[in-house]
Coordinates of C-alpha atoms and ligand atoms in Angstrom, one line a residue:
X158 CA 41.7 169.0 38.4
X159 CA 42.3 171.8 41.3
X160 CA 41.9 169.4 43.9
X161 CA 44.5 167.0 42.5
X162 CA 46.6 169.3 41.6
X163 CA 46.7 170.7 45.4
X164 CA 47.8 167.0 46.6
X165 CA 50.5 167.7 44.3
X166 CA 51.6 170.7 45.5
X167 CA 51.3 170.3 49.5
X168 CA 53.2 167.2 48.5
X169 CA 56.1 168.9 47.4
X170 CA 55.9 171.3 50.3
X171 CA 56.3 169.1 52.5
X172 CA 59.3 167.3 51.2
X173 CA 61.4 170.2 53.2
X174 CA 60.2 168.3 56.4
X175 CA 61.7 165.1 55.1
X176 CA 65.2 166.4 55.4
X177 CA 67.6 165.2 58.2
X178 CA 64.7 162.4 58.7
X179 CA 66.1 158.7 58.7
X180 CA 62.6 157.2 59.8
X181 CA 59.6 158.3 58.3
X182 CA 55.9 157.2 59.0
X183 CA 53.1 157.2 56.2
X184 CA 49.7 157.7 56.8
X185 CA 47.0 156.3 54.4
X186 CA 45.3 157.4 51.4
X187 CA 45.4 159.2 48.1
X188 CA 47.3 162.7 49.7
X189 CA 50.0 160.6 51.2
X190 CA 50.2 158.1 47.9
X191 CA 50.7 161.6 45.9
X192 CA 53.5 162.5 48.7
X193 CA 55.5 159.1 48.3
X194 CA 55.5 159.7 44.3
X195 CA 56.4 163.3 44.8
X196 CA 59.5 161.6 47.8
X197 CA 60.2 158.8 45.4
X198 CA 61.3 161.3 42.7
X199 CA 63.5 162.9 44.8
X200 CA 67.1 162.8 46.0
X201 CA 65.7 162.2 50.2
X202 CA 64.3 158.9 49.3
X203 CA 67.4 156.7 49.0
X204 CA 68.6 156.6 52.6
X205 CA 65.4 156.7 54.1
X206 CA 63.6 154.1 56.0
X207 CA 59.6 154.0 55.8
X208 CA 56.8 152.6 58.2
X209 CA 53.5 152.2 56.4
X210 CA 50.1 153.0 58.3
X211 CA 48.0 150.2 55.8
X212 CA 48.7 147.5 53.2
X213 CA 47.5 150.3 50.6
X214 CA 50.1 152.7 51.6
X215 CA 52.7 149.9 51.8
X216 CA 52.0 148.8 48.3
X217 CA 52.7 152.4 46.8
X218 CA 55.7 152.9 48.9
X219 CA 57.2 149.5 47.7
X220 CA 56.0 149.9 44.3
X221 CA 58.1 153.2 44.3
X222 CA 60.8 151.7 45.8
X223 CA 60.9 153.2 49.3
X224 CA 62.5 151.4 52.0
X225 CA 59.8 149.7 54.0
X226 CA 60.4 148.5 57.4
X227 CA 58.1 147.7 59.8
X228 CA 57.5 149.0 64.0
X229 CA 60.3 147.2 65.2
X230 CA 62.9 148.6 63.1
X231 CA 62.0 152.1 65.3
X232 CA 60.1 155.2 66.2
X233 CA 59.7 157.3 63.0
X234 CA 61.3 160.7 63.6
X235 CA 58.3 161.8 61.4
X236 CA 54.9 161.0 60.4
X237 CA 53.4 162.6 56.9
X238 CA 49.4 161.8 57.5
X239 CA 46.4 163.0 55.4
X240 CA 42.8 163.4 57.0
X241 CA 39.3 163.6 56.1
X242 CA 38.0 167.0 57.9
X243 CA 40.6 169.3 60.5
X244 CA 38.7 171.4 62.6
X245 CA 39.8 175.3 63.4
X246 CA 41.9 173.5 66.1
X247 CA 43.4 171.3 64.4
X248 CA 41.5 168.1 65.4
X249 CA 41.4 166.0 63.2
X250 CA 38.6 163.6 61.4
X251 CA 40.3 160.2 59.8
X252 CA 39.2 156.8 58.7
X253 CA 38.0 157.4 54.9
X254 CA 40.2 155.1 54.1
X255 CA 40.1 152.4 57.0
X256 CA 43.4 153.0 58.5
X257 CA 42.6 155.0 61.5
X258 CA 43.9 152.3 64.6
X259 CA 47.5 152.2 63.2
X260 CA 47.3 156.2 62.3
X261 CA 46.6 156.8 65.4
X262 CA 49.4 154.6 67.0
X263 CA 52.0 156.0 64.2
X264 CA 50.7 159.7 65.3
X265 CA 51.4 159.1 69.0
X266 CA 54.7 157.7 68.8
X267 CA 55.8 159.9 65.9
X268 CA 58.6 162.6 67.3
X269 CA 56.8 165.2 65.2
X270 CA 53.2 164.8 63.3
X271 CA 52.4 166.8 60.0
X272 CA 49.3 166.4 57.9
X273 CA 48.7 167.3 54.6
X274 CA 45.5 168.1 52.5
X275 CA 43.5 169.9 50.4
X276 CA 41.8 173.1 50.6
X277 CA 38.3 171.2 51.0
X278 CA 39.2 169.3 54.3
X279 CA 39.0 172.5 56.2
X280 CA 35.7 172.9 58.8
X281 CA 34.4 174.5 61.6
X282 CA 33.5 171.2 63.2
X283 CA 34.6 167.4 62.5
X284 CA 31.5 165.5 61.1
X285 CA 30.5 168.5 59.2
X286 CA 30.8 166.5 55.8
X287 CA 31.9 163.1 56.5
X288 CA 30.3 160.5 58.8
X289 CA 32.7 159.2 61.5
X290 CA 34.7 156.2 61.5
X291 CA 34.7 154.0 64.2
X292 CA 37.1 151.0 64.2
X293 CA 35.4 147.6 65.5
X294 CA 35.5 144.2 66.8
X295 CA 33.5 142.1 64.4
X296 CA 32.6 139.4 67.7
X297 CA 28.9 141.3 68.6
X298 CA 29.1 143.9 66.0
X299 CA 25.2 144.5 65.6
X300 CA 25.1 144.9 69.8
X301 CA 28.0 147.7 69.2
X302 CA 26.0 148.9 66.4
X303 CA 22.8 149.4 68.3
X304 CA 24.9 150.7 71.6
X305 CA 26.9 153.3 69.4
X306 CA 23.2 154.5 67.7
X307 CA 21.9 155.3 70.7
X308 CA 25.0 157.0 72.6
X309 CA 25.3 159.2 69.2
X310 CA 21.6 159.3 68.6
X311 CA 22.3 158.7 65.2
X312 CA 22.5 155.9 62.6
X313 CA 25.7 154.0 62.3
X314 CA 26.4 151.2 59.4
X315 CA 28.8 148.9 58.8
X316 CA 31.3 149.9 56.2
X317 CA 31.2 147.2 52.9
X318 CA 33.0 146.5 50.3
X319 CA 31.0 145.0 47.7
X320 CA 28.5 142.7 49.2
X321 CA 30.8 142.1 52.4
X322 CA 31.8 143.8 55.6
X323 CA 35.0 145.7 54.7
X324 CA 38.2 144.2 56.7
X325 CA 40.7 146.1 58.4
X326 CA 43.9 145.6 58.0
X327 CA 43.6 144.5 61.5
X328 CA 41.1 142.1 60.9
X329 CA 38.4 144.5 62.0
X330 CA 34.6 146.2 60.8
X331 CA 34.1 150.1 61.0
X332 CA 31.3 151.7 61.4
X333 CA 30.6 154.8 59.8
X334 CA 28.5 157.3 61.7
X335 CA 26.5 160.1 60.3
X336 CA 26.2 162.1 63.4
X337 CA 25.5 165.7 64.4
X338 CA 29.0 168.3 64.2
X339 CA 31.2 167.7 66.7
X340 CA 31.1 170.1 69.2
X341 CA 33.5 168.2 72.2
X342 CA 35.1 166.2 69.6
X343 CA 37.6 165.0 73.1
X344 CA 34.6 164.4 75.3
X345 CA 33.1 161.8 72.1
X346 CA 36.2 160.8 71.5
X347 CA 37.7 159.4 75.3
X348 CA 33.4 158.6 75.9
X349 CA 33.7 155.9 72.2
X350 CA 36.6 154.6 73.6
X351 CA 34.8 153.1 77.0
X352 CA 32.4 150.8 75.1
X353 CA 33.8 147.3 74.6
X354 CA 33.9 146.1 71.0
X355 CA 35.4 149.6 70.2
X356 CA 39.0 149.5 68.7
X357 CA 39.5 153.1 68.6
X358 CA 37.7 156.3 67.0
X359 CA 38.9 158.4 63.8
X360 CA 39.0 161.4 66.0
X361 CA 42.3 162.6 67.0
X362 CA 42.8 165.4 69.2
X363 CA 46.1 167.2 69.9
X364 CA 48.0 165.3 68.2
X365 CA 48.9 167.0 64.7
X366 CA 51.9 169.2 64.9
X367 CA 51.0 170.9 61.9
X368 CA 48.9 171.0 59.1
X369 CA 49.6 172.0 55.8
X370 CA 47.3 173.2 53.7
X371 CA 46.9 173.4 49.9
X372 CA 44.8 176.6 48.3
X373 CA 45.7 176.0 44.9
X374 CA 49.3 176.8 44.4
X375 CA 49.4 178.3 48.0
X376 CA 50.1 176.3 51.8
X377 CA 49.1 177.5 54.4
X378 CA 51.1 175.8 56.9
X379 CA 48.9 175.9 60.4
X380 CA 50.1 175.0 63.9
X381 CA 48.1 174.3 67.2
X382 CA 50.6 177.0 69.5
Ligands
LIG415 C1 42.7 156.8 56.1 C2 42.7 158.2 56.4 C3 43.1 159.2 55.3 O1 44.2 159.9 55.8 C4 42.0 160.1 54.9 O2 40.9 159.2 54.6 C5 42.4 161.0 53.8 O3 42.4 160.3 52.6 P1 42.6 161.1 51.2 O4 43.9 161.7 51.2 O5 42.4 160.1 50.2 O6 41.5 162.2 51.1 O7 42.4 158.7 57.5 O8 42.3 156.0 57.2

């Protein structure tokens, strides 16, 4: 399948960045899983120190044998991070997979930030395809709830797995919301993060370093200078 095959491939790519790195973060999902295979195949993988962003990230790393350390150990020199939608300037949509708090804290303190994705991520505006993410507290969640729908004017539900809230790995609910295309996605961004009961947003402005791109066997490797 082309879009598999494309994880694949900006995978690989992106295994140049890995060189001369001794700590490496790792975003969440199924581009980054492809990435750790593609890194655990390779000769960069044995000195290396990881940093998982999630328990499902952390399972594939250690299952691969990557050496997983956690925050403390230090500040990764590099963070490898997939995303749900980027935007033409490179802002970027995350949260698909419930992992966007400790993205986000990997992306600021990461030296340098790359993320990697498929062709289809691409859009003119965040919240184009995808609903937003919206990490929560679950103490008053339905008052949150109602206080995001009416901010956003749109509806917002409670992510589930099965017949119950899904859990962060922080212990958290998200809320997904299916609102209108981003235009400010800053503005929304720095307005979510004022409400109490808000963790953090899966919008993340100005913080990708670069973003590599998969059209088929092609990257496109894009910058935000
Ligand atoms: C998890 C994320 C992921 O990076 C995002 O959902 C992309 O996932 P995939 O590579 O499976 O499409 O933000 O919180």
């Amino acid at each position: 399948m082309q879009v598999e095959m494309e994880k694949r491939v900006v995978s690989r790519y992106a295994l140049n960045l890995v060189k001369g790195v001794d700590i490496l973060g790792l975003g969440s999902g199924t581009t980054v899983s492809a990435f750790v295979e593609e890194l655990a195949s390779s000769d960069l993988a044995e000195d290396l120190k990881v940093i998982p962003s999630s328990s499902q990230i952390e399972s594939v790393a250690r299952r691969n044998g990557l050496n997983v350390v956690d925050p403390s150990y230090g500040k990764p020199d590099l963070t490898i991070d997939g995303a749900d939608e980027i935007d033409s300037e490179l802002n970027l949509l995350k949260g698909g997979g419930g992992a966007l708090v400790r993205e986000k804290v990997l992306a600021v303190n990461s030296d340098y930030y790359v993320i990697i994705a498929d062709h289809r991520k691409l859009v003119n505006r965040l919240c184009t395809k995808k609903p937003l993410p919206i990490e929560v507290l679950p103490y008053g969640v339905e008052w949150t709830r109602n206080l995001l729908e009416v901010v956003l004017n749109s509806k917002a539900v409670i992510r589930m797995n099965g017949e119950s809230p899904f859990i962060s790995d922080n212990g958290n609910y998200i809320l997904d919301i299916r609102c209108e295309p981003l235009e400010d996605p800053s503005a929304v961004e720095k307005q979510l993060k004022l409400y109490p009961g808000v963790v953090d947003v899966g919008i993340f402005t100005e913080l990708a370093d670069e973003v590599l791109i998969a059209f088929g066997n092609e990257v496109k490797r894009l910058s935000p200078h």
